[in-house]
Coordinates of C-alpha atoms and ligand atoms in Angstrom, one line a residue:
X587 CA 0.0 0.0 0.0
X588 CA 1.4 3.5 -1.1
X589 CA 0.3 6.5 1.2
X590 CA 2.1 10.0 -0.2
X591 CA 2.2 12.7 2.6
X592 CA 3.6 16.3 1.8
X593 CA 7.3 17.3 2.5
X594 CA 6.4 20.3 1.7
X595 CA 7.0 23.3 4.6
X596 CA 3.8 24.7 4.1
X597 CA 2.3 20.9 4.6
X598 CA 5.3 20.7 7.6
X599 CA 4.0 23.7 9.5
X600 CA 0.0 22.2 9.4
X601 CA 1.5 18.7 10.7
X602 CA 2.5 17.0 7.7
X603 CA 5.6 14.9 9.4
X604 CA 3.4 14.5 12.3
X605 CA 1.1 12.5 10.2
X606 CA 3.7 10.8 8.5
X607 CA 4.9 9.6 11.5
X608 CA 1.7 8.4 13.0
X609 CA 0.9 6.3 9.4
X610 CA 4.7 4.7 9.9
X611 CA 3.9 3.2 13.4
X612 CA 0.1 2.9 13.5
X613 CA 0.9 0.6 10.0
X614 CA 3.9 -1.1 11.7
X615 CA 1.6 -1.6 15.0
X616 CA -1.0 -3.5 12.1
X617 CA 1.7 -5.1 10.6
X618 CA 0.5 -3.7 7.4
X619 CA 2.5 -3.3 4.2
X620 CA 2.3 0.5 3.5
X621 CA 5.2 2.2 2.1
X622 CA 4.9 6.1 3.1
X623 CA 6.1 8.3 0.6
X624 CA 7.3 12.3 0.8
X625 CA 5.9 14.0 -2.0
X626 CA 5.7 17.6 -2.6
X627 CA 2.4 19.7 -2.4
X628 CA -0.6 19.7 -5.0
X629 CA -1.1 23.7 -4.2
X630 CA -4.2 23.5 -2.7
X631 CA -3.2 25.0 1.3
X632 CA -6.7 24.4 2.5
X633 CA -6.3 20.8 2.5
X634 CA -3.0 20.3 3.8
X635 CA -1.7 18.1 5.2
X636 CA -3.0 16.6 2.1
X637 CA -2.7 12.6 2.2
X638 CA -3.1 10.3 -0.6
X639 CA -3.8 6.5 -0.9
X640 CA -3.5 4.3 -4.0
X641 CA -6.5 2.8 -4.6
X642 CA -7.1 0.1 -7.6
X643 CA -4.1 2.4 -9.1
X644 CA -5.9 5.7 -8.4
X645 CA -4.3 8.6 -5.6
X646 CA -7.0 9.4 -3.3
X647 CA -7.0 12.1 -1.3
X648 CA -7.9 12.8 2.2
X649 CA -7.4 16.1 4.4
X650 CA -6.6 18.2 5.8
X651 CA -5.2 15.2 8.0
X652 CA -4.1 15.1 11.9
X653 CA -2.6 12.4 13.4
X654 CA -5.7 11.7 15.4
X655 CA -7.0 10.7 11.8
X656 CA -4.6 8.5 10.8
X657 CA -6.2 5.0 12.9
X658 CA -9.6 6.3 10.6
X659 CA -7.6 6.4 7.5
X660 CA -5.9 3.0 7.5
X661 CA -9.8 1.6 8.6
X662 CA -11.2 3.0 5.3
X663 CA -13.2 5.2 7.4
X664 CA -12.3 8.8 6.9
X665 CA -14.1 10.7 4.3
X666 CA -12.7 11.3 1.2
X667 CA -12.0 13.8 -1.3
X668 CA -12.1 11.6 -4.5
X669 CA -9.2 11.3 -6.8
X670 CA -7.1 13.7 -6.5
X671 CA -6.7 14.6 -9.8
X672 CA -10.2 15.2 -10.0
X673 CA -10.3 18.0 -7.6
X674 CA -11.3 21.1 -9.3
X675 CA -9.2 23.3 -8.6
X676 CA -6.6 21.0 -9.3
X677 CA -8.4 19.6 -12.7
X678 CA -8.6 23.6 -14.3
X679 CA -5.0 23.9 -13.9
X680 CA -2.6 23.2 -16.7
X681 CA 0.3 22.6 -15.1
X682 CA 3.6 22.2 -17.4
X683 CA 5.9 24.1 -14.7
X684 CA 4.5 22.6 -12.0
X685 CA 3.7 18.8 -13.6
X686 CA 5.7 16.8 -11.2
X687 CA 5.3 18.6 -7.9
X688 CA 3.0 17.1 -5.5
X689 CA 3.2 13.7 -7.8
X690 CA 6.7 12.5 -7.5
X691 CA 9.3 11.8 -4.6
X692 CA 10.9 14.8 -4.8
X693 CA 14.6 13.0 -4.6
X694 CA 13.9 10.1 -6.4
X695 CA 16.2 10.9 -9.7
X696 CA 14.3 7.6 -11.2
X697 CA 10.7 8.7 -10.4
X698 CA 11.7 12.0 -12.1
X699 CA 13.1 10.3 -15.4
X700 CA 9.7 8.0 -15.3
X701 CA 7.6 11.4 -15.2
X702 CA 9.4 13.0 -18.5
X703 CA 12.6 14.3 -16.1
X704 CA 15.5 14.1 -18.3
X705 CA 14.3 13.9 -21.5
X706 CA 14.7 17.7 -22.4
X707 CA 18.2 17.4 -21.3
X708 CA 18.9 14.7 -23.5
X709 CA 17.0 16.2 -26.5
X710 CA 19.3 19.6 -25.5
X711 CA 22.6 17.6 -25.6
X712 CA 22.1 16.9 -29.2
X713 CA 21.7 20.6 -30.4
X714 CA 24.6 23.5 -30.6
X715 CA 24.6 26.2 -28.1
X716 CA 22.3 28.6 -30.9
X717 CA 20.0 26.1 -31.3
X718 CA 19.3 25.8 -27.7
X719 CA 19.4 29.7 -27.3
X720 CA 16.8 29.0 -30.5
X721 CA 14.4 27.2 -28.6
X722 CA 13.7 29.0 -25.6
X723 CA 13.4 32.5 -27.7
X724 CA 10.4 30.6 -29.5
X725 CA 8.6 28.9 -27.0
X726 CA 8.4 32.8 -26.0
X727 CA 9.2 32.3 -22.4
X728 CA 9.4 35.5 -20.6
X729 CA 11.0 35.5 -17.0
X730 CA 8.9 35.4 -14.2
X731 CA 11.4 36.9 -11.3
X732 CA 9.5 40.0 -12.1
X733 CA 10.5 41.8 -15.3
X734 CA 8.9 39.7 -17.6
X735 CA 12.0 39.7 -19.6
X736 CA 12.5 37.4 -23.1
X737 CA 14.3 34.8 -21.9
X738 CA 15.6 33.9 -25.1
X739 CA 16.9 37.0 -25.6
X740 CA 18.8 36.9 -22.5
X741 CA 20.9 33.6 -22.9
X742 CA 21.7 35.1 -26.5
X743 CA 23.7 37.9 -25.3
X744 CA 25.5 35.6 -22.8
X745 CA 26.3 33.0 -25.7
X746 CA 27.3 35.9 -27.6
X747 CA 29.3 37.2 -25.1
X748 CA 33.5 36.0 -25.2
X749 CA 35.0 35.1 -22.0
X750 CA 37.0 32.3 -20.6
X751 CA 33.9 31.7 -18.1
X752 CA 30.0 32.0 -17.7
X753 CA 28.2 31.5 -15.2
X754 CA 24.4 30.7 -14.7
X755 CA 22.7 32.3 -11.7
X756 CA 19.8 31.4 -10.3
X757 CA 17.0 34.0 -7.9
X758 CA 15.9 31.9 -5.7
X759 CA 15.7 34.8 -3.3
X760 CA 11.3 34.7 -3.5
X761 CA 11.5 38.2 -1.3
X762 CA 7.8 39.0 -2.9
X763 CA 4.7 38.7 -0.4
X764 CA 2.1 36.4 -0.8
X765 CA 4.7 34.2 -3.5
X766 CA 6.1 30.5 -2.7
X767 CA 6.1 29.2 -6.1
X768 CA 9.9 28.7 -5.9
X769 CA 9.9 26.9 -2.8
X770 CA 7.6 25.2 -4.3
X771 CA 9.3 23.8 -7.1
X772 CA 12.7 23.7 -4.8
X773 CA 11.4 21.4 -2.1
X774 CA 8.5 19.4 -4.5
X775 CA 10.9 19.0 -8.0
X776 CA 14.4 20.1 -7.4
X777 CA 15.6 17.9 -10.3
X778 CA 13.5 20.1 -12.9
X779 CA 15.9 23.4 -11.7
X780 CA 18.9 21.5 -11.8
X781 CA 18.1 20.0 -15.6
X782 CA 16.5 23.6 -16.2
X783 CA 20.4 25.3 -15.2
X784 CA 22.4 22.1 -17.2
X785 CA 20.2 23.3 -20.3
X786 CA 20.7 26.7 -19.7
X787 CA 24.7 25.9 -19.2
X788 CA 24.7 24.1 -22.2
X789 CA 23.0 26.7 -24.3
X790 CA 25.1 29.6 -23.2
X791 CA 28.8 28.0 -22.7
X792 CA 28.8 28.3 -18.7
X793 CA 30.3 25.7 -16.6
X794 CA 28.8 26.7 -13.4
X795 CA 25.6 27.5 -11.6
X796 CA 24.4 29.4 -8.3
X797 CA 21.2 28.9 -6.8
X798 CA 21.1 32.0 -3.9
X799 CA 18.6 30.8 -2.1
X800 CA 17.2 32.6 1.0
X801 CA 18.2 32.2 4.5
X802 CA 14.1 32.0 5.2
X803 CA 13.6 28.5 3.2
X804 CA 15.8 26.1 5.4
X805 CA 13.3 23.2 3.9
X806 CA 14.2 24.1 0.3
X807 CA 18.2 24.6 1.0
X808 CA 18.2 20.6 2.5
X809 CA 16.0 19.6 -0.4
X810 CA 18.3 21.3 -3.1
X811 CA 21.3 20.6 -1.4
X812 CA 20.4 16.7 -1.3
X813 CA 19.1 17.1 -4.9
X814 CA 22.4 18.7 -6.0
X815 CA 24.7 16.1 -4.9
X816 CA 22.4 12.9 -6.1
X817 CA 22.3 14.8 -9.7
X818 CA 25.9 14.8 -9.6
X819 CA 26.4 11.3 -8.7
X820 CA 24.4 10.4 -11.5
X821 CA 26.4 12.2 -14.1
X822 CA 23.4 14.6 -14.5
X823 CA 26.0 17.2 -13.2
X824 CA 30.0 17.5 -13.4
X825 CA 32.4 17.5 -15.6
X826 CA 30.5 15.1 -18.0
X827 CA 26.8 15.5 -18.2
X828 CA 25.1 12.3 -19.1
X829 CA 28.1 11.3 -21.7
X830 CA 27.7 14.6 -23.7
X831 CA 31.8 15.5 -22.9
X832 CA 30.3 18.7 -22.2
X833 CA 30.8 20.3 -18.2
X834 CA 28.2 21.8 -15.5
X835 CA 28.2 22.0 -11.8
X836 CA 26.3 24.1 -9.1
X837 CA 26.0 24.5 -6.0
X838 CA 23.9 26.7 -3.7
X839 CA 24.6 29.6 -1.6
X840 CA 22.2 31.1 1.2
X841 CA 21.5 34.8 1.1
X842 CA 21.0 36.4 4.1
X843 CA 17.6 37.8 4.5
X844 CA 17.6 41.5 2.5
X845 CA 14.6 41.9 -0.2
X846 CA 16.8 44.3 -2.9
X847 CA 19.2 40.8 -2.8
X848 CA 16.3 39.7 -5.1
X849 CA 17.8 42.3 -7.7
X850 CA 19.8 40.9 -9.5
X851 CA 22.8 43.1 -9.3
X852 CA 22.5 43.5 -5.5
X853 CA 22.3 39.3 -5.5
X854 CA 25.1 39.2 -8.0
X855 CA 27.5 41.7 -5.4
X856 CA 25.9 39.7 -2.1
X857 CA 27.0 36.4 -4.1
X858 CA 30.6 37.7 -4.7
X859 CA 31.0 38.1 -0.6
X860 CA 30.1 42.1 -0.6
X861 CA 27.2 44.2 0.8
X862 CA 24.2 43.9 -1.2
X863 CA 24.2 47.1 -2.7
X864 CA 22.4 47.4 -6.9
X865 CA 24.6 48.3 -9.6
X866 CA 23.9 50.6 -12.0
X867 CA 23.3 49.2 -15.5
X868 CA 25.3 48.8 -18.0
X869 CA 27.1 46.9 -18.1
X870 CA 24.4 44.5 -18.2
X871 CA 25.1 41.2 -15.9
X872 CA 24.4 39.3 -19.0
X873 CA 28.0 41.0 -20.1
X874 CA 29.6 41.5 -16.9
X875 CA 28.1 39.9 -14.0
X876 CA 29.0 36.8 -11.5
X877 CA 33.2 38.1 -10.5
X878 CA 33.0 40.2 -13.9
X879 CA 31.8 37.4 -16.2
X880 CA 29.1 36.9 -18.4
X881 CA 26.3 35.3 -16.5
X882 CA 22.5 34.2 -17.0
X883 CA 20.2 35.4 -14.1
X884 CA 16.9 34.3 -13.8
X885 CA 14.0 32.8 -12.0
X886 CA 13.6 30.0 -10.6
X887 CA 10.6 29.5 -12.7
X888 CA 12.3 30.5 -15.6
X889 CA 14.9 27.6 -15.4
X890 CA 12.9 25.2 -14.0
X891 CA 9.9 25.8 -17.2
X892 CA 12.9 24.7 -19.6
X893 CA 13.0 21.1 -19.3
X894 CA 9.4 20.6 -20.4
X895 CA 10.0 23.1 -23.7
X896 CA 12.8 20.7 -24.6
X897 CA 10.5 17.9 -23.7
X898 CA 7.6 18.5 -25.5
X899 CA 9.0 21.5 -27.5
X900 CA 8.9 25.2 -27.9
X901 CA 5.7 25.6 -30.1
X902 CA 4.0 23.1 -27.7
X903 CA 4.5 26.0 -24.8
X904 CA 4.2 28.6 -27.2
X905 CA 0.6 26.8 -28.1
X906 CA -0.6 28.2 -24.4
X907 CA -1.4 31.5 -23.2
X908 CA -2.1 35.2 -24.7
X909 CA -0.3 37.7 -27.0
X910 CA 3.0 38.1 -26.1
X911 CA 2.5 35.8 -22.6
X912 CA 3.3 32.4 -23.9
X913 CA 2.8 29.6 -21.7
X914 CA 1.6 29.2 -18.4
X915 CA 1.9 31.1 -15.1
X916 CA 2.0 29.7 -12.0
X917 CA -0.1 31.7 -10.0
X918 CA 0.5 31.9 -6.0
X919 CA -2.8 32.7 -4.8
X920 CA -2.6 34.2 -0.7
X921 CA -4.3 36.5 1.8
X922 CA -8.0 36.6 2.7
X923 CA -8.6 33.7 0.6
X924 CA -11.3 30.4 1.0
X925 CA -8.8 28.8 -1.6
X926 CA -5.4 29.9 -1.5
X927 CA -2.4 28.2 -3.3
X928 CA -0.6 27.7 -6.5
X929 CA -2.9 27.4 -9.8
X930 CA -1.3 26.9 -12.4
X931 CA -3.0 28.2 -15.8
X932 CA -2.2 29.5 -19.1
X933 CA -1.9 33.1 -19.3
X934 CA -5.3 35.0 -20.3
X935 CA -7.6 33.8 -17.3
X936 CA -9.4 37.6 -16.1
X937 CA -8.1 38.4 -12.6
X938 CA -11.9 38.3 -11.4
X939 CA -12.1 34.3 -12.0
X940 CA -9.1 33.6 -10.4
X941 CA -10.5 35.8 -7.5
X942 CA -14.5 34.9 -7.2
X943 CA -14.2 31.4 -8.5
X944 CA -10.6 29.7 -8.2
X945 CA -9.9 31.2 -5.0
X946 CA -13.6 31.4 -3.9
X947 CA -13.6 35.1 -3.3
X948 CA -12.6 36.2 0.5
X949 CA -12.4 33.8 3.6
X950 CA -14.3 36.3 5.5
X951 CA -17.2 36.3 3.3
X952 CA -16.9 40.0 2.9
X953 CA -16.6 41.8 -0.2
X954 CA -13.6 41.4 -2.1
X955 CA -11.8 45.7 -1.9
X956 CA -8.7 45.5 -3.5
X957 CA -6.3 42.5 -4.8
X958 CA -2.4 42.9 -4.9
X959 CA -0.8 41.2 -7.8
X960 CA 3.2 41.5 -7.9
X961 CA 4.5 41.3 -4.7
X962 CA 4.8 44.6 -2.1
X963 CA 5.6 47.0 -5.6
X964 CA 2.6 46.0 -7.1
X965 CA -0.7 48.3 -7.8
X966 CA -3.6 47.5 -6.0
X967 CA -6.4 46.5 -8.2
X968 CA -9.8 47.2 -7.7
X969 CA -13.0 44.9 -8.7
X970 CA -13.7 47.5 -11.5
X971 CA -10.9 46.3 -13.2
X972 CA -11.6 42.3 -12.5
X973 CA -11.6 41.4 -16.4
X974 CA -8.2 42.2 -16.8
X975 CA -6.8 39.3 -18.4
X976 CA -3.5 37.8 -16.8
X977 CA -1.0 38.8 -19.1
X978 CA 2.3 41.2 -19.0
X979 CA 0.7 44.1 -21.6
X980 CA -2.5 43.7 -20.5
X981 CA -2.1 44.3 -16.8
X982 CA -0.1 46.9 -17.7
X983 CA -2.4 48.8 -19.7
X984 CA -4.7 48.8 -16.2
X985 CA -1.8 50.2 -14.6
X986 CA -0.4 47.0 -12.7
X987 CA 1.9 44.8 -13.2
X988 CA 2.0 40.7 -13.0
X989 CA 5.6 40.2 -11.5
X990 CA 6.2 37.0 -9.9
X991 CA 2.4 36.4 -10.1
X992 CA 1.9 36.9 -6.2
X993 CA -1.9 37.6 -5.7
X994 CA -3.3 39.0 -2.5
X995 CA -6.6 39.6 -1.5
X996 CA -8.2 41.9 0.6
X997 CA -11.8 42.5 2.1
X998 CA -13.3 45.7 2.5
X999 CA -12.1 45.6 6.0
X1000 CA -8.8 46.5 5.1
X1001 CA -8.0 50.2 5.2
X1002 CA -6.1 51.5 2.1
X1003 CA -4.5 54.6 3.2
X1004 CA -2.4 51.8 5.8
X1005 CA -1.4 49.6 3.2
X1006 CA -0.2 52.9 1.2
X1007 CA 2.1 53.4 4.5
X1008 CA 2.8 50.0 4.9
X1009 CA 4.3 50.1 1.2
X1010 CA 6.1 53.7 1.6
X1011 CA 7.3 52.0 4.7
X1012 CA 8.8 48.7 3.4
X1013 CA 10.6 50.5 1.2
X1014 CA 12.0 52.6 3.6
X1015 CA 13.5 49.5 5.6
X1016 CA 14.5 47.2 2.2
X1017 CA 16.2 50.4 1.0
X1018 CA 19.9 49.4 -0.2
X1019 CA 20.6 53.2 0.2
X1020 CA 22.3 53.8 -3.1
X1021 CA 19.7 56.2 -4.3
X1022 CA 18.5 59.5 -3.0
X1023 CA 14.6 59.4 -4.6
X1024 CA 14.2 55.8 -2.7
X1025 CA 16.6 56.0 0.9
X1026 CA 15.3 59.9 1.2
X1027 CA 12.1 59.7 -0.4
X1028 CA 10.9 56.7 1.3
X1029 CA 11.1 58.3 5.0
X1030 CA 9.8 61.4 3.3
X1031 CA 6.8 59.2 1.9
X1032 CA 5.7 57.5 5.4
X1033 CA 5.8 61.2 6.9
X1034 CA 3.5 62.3 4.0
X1035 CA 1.0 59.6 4.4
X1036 CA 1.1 60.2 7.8
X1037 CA -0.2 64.5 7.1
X1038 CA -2.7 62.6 5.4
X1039 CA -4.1 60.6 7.9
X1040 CA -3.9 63.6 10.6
X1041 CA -6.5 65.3 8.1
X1042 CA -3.8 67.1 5.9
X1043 CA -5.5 67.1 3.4
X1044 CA -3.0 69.0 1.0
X1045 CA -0.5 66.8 1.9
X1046 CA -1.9 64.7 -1.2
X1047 CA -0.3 66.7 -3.9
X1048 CA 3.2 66.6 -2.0
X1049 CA 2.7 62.5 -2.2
X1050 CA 2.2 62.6 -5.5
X1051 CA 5.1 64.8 -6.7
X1052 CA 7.0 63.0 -4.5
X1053 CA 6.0 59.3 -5.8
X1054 CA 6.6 60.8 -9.5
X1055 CA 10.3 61.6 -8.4
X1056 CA 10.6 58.0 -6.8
X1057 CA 9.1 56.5 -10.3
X1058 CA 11.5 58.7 -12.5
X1059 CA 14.7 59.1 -10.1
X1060 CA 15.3 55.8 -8.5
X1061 CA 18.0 53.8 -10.0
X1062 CA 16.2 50.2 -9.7
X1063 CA 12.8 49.0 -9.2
X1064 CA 12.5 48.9 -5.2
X1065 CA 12.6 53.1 -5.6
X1066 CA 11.0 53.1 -8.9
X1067 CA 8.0 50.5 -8.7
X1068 CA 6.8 51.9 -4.7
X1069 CA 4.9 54.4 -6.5
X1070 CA 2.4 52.0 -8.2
X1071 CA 1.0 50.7 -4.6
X1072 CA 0.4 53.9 -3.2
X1073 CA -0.8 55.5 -6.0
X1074 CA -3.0 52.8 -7.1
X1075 CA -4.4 52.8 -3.5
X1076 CA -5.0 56.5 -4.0
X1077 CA -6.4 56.6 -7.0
X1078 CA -9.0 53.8 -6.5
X1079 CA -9.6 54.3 -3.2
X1080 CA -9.8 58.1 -2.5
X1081 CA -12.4 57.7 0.1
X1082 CA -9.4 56.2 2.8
X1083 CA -7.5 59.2 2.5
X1084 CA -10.3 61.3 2.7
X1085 CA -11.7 59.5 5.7
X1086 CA -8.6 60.0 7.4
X1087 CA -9.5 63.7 7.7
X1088 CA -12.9 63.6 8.8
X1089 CA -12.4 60.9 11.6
X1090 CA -9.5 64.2 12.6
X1091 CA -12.1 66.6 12.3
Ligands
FMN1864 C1 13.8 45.0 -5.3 C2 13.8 43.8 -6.3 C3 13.6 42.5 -5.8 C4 13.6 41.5 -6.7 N1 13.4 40.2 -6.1 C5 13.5 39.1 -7.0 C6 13.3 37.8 -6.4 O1 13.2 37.6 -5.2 N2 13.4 36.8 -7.3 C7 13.6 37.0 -8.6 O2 13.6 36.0 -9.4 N3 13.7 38.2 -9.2 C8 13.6 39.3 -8.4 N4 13.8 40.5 -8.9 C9 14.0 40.7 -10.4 C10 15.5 40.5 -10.7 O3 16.2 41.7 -10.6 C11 15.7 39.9 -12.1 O4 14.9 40.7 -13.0 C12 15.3 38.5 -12.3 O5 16.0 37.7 -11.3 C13 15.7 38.0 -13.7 O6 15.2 36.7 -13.9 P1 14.0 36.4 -14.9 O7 14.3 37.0 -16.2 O8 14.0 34.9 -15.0 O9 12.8 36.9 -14.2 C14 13.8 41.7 -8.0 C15 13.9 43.0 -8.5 C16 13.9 44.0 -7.7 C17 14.1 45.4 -8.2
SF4_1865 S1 15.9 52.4 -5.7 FE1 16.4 51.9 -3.5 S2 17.0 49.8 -3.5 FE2 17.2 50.5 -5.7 S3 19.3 51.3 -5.9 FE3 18.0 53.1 -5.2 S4 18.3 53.0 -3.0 FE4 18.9 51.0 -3.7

């Protein structure tokens, strides 16, 4: 008998090894056969810990499970949720990125190659560094770190690029609220980043990888760690991947705990040893990055999405998805929520589906206000503009932007001018200081908000002279993107600010 319980942390911190443990002795206690298997998680945090039990060849699913559950379970007797699979709001996904996690042993190389793991590799081997560049610039994948970036593009100025070494970076720094998609994929399919960073390797001319992976994911390090060194036992990494003659090797480093280290520049600087400070562009890390060298930075979502376009091939992900978003997205779906986790669809769903009926609208049962998509620089979108579709040009065209697909709901409980603040404020603290408009402007910006909510009502103006210096002046994003929050929340939300001065008055 197979039973699959969640390594995942999210699983973890609702009880998951708990669980686990309880099925290993209760079943040794009933001298049952059961094997108990770690998988990752299926997305869907409601229902976590999430169990699953083959039945006549089919995963069923039970949960959330306690350990007080488990005697019920291995009687037959606690309820079920069906086939997994067959759970909806597993069934409307399509996952490509995300195909393995949840259904494989996360550090079982084998159960990897039996799910398609390796194959894209292998099919990569056989092709010239263009061709591989090639490939990835027609599938149309864009990176999904936050820029939204052609990928393609990218690894074609690093293979352009002579030097006597490349390197291939990986942001594993997930700083963005309400995201976990990369510690998803870290902790649920770790192979798919490594075979993701060989391809990448391959394509560009780089012998070696870094994955800087936060301080904050202990889980994922051990995972990827664990991951690393069974790939390179198996020739999947080193100095001869699978027989091809050609080198790659990685390794991961742990970042420290500062958001801007999700920059690339400040990671690159905080990778080489030194303070995490952003560098001005150019040179472009693609030319000069890791120790002066050419280097590929991106996602983890990007790497680990380029093993299943070699798989099943570019114009197969190219197939999915909207205009210029190709593909699919996984989406991380968090905050007042009856349904939060990671969906997984191709790009063009409108933001009010994945709200009202994906996620369920709010836990509270109140009216959905405002929805955050893109992490703490994102705008705050309001239900007027729920048939946005979820695409790059399209959500910026309603002023927002789609970043690492992070989406946060609020009811109307929550106060607008404070999560204004709250984003002035963030900024002031993640600041790396480099820049005037963001180090200065920032502290200036809480003050401002804070006129505001005293009843100064002429304050307003100052903010937004002030957020249009940030948006023009700062030298990266964290200075240059705080705007969009505050200003969204001001603009659709004008009665919070106003408020503010007649609960003074
Ligand atoms: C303040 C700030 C924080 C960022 N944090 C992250 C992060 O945690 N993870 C990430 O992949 N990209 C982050 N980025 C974007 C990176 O600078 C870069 O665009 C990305 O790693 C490139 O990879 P991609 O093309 O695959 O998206 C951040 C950018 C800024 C300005
Ligand atoms: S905008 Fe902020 S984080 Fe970015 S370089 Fe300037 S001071 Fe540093």
């Amino acid at each position: 008998m197979k039973i699959w319980v969640p390594l995942d942390s999210a699983a973890k911190a609702l009880g998951a090894d708990e669980v686990a443990g309880a099925i290993a002795s209760e079943a040794a206690a009933r001298g049952l056969d059961v094997q108990v298997i770690r998988n990752g998680s299926r997305g869907m945090i409601w229902l976590e810990p999430l169990v699953e039990v083959e039945q006549d060849g089919v995963r069923v699913g039970y949960g959330p499970v306690s350990a007080e559950d488990v005697p019920a379970l291995l009687d037959g007797k606690l309820a079920s949720l069906g086939p997994v699979d067959a759970i909806p709001f597993y069934a409307k996904q399509t996952r490509l990125t995300f195909a393995r996690v949840g259904v494989i042993d996360p550090l079982d190389l084998a159960d990897y190659e039996a799910h398609g793991g390796l194959a894209g590799l292998r099919r990569a081997i056989a092709m010239s560094g263009a061709e591989i560049v090639k490939e990835v610039t027609e599938s149309g994948l864009r990176g999904r770190g936050g820029a939204g970036f052609p990928t393609g593009i990218k690894w074609n100025t690093v293979l352009g690029a002579e030097a006597d070494q490349k390197y291939i970076v990986c942001n594993a720094d997930e700083g963005d609220s309400g995201t976990f998609a990369d510690r998803m994929v870290m902790e649920g399919d770790p192979f798919s980043l490594i075979e993701g960073m060989a391809i990448a390797g391959l394509g560009v001319g780089a012998t070696r990888g870094y994955v800087y992976l936060r301080s904050e994911y202990p889980d994922a390090i051990v995972v990827m760690e664990e991951a690393v060194r069974r790939a390179r036992a198996a020739g999947v990494l080193g100095t001869d991947v699978l027989g091809s003659g050609k080198g790659f090797d990685m390794e991961i480093r742990v970042g420290a705990g500062a958001y801007v280290c999700g920059e690339e520049t400040s990671l690159l600087n905080s990778l080489e040893g030194k303070r995490g400070i952003v560098r001005a562009k150019p040179p472009l890390p693609a030319l000069e990055g890791f120790l002066g060298k050419p280097t590929v930075v991106n996602n983890v979502l990007s790497l680990a999405t380029v093993p299943v376009i070699f798989e099943k091939g570019a114009a197969h992900y190219a197939g999915f998805g909207l205009g210029r978003s190709k593909g699919t997205m996984p989406i991380q779906i968090a905050g007042n929520v009856k349904f939060g986790g990671l969906f997984e669809t191709a790009f063009g769903m409108p933001l009010g589906e994945l709200v009202n009926e994906v996620a369920g609208g709010t836990a509270s049962g109140r009216p959905v206000k405002a929805v955050q998509v893109g992490g703490p620089l994102g705008a705050y979108l309001h239900p007027d503009q729920f048939d946005t579709p979820f695409g790059y040009e399209e959500f910026d065209k309603a002023g927002g932007l789609i970043g690492h697909a992070g989406v946060v709901i609020f009811d109307d409980s929550a106060d607008m001018l404070k999560m204004a603040r709250f984003a002035m404020e963030f900024c002031a603290v993640e600041s790396c200081g480099k820049c005037t408009p963001c180090r200065i402007g920032a502290v200036r910006g809480v003050e401002t908000i804070d006129r505001i909510a005293e009843g100064d009502a002429s304050a307003i103006g100052l903010l937004t002279d002030l957020c249009e210096t940030m948006k023009e002046g700062s030298l990266c994003a964290l200075g240059g993107f705080t705007p969009f929050p505050v200003m969204s929340a001001l603009r659709h939300f004008p009665d919070d600010f106003a408020r503010q001065k007649e609960a003074a008055e």
